PDB file of C-alpha atoms in Angstrom:
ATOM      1  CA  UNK A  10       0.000   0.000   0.000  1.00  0.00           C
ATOM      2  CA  UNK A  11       1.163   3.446  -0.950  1.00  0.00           C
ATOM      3  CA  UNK A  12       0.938   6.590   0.606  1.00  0.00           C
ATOM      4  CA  UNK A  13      -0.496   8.722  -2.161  1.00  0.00           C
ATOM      5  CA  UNK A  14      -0.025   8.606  -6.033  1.00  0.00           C
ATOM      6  CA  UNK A  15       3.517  10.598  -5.234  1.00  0.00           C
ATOM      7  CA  UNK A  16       5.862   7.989  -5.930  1.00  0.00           C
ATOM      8  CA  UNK A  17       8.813   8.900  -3.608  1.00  0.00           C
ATOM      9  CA  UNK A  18       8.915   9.080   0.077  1.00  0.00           C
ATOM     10  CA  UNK A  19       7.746   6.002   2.437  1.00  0.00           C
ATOM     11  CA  UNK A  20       6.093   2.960   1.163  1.00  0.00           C
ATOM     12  CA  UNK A  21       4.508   0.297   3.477  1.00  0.00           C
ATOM     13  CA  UNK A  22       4.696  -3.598   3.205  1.00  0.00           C
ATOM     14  CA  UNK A  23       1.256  -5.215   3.429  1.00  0.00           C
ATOM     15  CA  UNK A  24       2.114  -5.649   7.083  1.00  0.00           C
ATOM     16  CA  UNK A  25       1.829  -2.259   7.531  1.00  0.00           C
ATOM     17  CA  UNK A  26       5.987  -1.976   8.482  1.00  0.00           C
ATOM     18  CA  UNK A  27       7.832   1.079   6.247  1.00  0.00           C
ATOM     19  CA  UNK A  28       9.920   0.120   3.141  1.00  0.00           C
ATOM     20  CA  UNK A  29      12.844   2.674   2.053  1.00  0.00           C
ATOM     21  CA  UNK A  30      12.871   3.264  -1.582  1.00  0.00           C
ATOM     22  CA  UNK A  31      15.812   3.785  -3.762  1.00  0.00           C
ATOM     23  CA  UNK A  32      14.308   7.450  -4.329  1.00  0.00           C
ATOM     24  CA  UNK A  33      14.079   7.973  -0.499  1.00  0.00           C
ATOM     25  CA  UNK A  34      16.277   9.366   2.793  1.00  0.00           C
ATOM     26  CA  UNK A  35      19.213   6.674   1.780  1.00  0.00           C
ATOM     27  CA  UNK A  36      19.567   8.165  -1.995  1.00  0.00           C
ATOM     28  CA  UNK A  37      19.736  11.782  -0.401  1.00  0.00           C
ATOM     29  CA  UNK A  38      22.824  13.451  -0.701  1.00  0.00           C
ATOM     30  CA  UNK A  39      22.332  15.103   2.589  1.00  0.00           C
ATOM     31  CA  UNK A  40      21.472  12.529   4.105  1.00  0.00           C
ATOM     32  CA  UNK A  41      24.232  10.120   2.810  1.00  0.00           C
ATOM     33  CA  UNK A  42      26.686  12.934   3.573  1.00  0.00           C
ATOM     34  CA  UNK A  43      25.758  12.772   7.481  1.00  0.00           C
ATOM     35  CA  UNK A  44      25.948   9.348   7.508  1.00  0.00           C
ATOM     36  CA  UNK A  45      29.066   9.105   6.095  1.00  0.00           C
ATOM     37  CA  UNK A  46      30.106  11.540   8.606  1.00  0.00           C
ATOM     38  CA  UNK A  47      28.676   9.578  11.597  1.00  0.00           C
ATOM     39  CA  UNK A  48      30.698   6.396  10.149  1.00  0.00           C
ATOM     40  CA  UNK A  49      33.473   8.679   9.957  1.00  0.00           C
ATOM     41  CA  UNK A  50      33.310   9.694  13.888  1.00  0.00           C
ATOM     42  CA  UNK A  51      32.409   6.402  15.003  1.00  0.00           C
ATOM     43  CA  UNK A  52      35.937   5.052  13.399  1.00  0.00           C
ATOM     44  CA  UNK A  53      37.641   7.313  15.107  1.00  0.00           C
ATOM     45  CA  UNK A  54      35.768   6.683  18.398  1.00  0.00           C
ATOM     46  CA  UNK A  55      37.015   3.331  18.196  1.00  0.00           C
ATOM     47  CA  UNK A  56      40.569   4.474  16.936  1.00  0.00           C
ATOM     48  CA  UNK A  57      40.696   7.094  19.840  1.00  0.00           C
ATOM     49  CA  UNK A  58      40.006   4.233  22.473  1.00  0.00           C
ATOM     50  CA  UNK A  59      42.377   1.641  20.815  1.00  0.00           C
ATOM     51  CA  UNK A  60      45.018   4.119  21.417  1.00  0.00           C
ATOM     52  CA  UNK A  61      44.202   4.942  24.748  1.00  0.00           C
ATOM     53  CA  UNK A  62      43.967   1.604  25.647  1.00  0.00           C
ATOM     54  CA  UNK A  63      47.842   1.193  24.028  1.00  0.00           C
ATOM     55  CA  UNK A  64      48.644   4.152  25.730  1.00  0.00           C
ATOM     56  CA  UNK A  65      47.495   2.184  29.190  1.00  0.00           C
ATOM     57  CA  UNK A  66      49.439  -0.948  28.581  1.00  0.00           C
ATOM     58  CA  UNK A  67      52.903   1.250  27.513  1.00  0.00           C
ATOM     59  CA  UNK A  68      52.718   0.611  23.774  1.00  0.00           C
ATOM     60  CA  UNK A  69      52.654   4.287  23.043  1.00  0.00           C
ATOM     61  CA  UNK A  70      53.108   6.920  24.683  1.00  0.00           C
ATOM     62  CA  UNK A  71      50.393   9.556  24.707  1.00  0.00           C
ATOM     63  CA  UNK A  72      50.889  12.882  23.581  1.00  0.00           C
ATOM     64  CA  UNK A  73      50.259  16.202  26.095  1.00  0.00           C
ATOM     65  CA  UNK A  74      46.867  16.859  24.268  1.00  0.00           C
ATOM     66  CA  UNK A  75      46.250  13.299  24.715  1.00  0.00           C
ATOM     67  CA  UNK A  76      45.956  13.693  28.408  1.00  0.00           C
ATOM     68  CA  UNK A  77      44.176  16.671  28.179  1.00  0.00           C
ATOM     69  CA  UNK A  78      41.644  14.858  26.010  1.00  0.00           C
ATOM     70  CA  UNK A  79      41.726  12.273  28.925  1.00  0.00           C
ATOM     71  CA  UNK A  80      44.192   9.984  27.766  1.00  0.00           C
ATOM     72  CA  UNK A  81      45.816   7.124  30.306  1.00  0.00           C
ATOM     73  CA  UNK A  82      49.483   8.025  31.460  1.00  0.00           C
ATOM     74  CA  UNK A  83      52.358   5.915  29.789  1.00  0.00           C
ATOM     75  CA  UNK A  84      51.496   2.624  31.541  1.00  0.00           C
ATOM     76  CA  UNK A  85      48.519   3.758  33.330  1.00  0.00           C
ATOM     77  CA  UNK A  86      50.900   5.138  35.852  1.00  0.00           C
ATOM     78  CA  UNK A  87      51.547   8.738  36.307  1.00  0.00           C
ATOM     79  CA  UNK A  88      55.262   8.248  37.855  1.00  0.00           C
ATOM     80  CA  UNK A  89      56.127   5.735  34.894  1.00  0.00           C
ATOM     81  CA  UNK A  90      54.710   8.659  32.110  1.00  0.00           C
ATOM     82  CA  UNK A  91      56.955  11.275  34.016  1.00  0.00           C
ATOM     83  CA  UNK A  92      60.126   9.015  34.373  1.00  0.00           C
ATOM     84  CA  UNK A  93      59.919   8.414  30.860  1.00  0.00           C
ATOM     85  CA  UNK A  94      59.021  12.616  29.720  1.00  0.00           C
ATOM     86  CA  UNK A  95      62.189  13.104  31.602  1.00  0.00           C
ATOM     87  CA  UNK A  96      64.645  11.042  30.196  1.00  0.00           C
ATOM     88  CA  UNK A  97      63.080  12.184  26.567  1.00  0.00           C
ATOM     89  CA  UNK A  98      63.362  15.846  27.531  1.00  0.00           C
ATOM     90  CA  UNK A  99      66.772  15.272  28.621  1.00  0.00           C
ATOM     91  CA  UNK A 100      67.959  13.593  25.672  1.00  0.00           C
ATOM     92  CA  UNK A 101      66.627  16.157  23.202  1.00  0.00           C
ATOM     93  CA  UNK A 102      68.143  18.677  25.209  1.00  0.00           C
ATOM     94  CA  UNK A 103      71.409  17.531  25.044  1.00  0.00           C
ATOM     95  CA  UNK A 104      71.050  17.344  21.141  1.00  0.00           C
ATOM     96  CA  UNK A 105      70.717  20.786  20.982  1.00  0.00           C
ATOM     97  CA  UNK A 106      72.697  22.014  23.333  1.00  0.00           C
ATOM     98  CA  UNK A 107      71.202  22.995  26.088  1.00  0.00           C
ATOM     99  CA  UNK A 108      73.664  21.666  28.274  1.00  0.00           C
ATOM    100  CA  UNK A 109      75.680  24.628  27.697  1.00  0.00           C
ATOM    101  CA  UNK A 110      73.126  27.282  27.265  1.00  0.00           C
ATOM    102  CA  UNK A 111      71.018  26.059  30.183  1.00  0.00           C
ATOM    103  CA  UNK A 112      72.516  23.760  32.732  1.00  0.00           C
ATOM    104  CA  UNK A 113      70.037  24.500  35.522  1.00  0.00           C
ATOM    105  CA  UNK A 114      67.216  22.921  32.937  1.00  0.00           C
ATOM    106  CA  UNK A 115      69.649  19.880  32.906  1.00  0.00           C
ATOM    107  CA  UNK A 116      70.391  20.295  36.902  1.00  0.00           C
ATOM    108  CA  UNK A 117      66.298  20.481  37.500  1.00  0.00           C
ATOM    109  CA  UNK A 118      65.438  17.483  35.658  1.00  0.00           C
ATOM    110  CA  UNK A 119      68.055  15.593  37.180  1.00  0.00           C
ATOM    111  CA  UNK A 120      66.134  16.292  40.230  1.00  0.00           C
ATOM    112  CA  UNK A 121      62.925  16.106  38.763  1.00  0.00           C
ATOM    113  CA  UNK A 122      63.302  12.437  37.433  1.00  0.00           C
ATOM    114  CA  UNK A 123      64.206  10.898  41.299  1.00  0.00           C
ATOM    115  CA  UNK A 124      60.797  11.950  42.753  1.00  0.00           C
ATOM    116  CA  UNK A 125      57.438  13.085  42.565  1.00  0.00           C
ATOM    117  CA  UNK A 126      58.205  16.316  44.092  1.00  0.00           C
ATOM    118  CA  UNK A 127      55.652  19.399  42.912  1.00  0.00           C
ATOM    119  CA  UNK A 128      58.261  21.845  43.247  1.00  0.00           C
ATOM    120  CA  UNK A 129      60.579  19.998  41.478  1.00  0.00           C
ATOM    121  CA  UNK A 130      58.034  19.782  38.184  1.00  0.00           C
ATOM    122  CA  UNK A 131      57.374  23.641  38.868  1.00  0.00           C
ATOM    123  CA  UNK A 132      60.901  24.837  38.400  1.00  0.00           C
ATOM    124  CA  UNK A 133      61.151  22.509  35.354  1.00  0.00           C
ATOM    125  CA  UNK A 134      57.821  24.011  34.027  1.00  0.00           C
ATOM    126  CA  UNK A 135      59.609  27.742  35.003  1.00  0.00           C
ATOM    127  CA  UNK A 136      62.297  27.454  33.436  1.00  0.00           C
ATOM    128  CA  UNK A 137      61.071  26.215  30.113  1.00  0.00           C
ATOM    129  CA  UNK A 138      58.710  29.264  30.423  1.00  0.00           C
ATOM    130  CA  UNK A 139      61.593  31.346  30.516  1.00  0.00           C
ATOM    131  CA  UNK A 140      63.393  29.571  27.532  1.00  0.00           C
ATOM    132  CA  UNK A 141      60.079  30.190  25.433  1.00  0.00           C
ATOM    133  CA  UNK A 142      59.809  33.733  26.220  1.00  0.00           C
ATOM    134  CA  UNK A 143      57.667  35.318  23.882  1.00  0.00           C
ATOM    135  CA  UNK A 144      57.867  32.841  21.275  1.00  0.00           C
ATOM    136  CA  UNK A 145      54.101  31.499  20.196  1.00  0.00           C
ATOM    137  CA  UNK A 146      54.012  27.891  20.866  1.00  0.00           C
ATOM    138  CA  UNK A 147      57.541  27.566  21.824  1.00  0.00           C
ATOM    139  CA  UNK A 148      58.128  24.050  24.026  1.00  0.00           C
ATOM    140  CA  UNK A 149      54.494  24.299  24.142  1.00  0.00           C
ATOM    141  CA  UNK A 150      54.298  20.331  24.437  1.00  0.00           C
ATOM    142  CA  UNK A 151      56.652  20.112  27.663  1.00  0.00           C
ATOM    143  CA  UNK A 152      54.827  23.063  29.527  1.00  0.00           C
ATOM    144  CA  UNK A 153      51.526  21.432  28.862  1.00  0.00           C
ATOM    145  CA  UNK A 154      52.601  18.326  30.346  1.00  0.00           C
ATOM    146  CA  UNK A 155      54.776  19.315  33.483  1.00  0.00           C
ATOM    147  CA  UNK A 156      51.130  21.641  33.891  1.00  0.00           C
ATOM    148  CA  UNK A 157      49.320  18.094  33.795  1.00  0.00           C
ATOM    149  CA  UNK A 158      51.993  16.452  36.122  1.00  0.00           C
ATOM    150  CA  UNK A 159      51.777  19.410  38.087  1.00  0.00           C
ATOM    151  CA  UNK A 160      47.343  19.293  38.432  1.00  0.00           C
ATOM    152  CA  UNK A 161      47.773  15.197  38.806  1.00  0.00           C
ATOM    153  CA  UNK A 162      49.735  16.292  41.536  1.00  0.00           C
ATOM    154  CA  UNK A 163      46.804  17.979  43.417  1.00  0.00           C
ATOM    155  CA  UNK A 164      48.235  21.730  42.386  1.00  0.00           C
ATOM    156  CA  UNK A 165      45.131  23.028  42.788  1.00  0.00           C
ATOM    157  CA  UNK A 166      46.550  26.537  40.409  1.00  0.00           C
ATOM    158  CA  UNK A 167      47.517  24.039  37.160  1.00  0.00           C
ATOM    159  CA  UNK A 168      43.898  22.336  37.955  1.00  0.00           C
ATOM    160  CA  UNK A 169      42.507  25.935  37.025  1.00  0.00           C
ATOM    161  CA  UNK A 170      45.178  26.586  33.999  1.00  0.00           C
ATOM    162  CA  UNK A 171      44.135  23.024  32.836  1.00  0.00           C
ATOM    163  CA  UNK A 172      40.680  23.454  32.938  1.00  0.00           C
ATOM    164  CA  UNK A 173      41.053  26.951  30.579  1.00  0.00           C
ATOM    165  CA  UNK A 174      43.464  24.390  28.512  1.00  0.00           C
ATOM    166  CA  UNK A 175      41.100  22.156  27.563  1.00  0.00           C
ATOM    167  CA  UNK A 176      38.105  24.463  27.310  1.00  0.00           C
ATOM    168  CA  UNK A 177      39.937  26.193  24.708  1.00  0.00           C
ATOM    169  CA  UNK A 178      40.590  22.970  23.274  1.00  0.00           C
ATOM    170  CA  UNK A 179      37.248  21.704  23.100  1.00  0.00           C
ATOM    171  CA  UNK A 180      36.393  25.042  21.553  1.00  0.00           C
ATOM    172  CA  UNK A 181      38.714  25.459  18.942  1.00  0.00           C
ATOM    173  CA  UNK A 182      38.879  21.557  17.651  1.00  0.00           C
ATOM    174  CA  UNK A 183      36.922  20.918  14.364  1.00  0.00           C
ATOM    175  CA  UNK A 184      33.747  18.986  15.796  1.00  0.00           C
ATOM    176  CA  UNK A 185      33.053  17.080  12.778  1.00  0.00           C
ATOM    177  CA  UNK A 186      36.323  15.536  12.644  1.00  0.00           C
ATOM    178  CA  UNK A 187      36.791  14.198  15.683  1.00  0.00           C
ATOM    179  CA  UNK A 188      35.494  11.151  17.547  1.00  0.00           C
ATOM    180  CA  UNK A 189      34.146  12.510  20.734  1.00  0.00           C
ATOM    181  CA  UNK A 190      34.487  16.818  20.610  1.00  0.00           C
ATOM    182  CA  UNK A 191      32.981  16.613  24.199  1.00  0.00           C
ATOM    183  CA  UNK A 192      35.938  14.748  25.537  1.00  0.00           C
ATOM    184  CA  UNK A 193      37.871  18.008  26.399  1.00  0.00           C
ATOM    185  CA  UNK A 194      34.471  19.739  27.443  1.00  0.00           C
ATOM    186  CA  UNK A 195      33.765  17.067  30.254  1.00  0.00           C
ATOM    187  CA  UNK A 196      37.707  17.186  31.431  1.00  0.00           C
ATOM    188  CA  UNK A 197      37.880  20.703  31.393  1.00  0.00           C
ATOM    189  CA  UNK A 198      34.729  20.694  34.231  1.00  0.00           C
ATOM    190  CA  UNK A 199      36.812  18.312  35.866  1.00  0.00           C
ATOM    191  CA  UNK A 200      39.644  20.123  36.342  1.00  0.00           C
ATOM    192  CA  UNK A 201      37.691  23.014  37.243  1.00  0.00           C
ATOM    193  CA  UNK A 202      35.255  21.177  40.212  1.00  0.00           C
ATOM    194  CA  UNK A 203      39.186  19.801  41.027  1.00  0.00           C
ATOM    195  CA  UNK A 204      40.699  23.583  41.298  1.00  0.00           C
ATOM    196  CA  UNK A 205      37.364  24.188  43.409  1.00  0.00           C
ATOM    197  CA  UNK A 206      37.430  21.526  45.672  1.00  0.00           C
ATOM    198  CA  UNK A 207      40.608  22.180  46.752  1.00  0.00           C
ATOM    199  CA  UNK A 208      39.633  25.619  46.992  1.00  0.00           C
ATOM    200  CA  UNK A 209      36.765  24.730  49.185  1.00  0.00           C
ATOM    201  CA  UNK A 210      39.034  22.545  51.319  1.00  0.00           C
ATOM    202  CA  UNK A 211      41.216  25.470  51.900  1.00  0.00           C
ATOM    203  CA  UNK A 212      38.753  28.644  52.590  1.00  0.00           C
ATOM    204  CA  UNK A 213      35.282  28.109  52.273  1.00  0.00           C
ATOM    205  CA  UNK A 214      33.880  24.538  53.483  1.00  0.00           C
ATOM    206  CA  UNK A 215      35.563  22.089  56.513  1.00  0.00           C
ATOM    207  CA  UNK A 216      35.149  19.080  53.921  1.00  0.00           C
ATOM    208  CA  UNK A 217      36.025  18.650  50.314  1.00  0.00           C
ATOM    209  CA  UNK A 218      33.135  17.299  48.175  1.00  0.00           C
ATOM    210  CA  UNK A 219      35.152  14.884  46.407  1.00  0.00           C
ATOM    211  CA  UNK A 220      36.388  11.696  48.185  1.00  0.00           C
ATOM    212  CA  UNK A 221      40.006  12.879  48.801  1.00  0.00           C
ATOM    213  CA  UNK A 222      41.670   9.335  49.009  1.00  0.00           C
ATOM    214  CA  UNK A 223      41.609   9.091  45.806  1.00  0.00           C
ATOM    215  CA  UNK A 224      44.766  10.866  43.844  1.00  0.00           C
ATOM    216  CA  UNK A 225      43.689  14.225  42.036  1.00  0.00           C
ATOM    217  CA  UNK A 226      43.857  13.120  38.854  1.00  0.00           C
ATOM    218  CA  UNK A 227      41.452  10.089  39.239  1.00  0.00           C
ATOM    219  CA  UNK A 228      39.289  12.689  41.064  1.00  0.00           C
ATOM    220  CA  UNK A 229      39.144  14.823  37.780  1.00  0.00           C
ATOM    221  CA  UNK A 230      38.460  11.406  36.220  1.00  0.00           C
ATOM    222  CA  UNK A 231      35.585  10.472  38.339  1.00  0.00           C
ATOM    223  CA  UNK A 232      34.351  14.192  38.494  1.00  0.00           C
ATOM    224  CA  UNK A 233      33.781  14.856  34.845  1.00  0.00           C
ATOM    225  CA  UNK A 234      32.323  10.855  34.045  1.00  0.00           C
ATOM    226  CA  UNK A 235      29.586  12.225  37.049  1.00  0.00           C
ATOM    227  CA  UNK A 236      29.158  15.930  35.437  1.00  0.00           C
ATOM    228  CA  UNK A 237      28.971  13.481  31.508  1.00  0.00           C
ATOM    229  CA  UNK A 238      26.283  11.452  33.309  1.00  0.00           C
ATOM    230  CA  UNK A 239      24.219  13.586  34.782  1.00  0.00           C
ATOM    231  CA  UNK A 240      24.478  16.310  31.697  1.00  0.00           C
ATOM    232  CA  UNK A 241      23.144  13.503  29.331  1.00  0.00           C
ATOM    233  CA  UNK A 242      20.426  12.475  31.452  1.00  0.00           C
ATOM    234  CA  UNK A 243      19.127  16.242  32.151  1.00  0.00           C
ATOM    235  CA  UNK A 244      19.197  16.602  28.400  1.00  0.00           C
ATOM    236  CA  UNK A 245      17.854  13.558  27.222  1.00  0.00           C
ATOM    237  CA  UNK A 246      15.066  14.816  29.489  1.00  0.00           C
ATOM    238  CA  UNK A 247      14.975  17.963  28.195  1.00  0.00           C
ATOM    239  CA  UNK A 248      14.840  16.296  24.266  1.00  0.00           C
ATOM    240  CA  UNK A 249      12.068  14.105  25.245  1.00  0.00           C
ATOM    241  CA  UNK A 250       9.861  17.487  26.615  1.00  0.00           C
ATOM    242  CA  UNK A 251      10.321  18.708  23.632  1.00  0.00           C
ATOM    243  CA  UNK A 252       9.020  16.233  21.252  1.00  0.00           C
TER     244      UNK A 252
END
């Protein structure tokens, strides 16, 4: 049974379920666009989380906008990601000479590389701020991730500078070419209900909201899966209101 005498659009079986004609939504250039598009994103959903899961097991080892994305450490293991940044950073140092034109880079990463230490990755993090000077994007990749050592750390200032990081990010990343565009969004809340917790912890309340056993970094973790979860429920909500 048909419709009307118009012979594109939806046609029924005769039990009453819709057929798709060749003329219909699937021969739609729009509409094959956006599903190419979706099939597109999904691939790189899945290529996103096999990397992240290589990235966990020490295959590869993530990038700084990785980890801001939300990326495991090298290993799964913060110390094990910054023992390794170290001894990279201090080998393509010495290739260009910055053994001679700044030993106390060398000196501070020597230190840096033995323990955990927050100061320790701040005066590594100042002094390649002071290399860069004015320079646009210069050792932008080892500032971003002594700043994500630094917030995994529980320094509650990079928590704030991270969560401004990967806002800007999320905002300036082509959406339609990437497998999840709100993976930066829901980290950059994290970091920022991190910064605040602390914050509360320090001035305003005698209790932080977050468990605090748990290291910062899992608490950013935990904080912006919560904020994901109850976002998508409010607006699924919200979606089904306005049908």
């Amino acid at each position: 049974m048909q419709l009307s005498g118009d012979s594109r659009g939806l046609q029924f079986s005769t039990d009453g379920a819709p057929m798709q004609t060749n003329d219909g939504w699937d021969s739609d250039p729009v509409h094959q666009h956006m599903q190419a598009s979706r099939d597109f994103r999904t691939e790189r959903r899945e290529r996103d989380a096999a990397r992240d899961l290589a990235a966990s097991k020490g295959y590869i080892f993530p990038t700084a906008d990785d980890l801001l994305r939300g990326s495991s450490f090298f290993g799964a293991e913060l110390d094990l990601d910054m023992a390794h940044f170290w001894f990279l950073l201090r080998r393509h140092l010495i290739e260009n000479g910055y053994q001679n034109t700044s030993p106390e880079l060398l000196e501070a990463l020597e230190r840096a590389k033995t323990t955990t230490d927050v100061e320790d990755v701040r005066i590594v993090e100042q002094i390649l701020a002071n290399l860069a000077g004015d320079e646009a994007g210069a050792f932008r990749e080892e500032r971003l991730r002594c700043r994500l050592y630094l917030g995994a750390l529980g320094d509650s200032g990079a928590a704030l500078e991270l969560a401004m990081d990967a806002l800007g990010a999320a905002y300036r990343q082509e959406w339609h070419m990437v497998g999840d565009g709100s993976l930066p969004v829901w980290r950059s809340l994290g970091w920022l209900a991190q910064a605040a917790t602390s914050r509360s912890r320090q001035n305003l309340a005698p209790g932080a909201a977050i468990a605090s056993m748990l290291p910062p970094d899992d608490r950013v973790v935990s904080i912006a899966h919560d904020l994901r979860t109850r976002v998508e429920r409010c607006l699924l909500e919200l979606n089904a209101v306005g049908e």
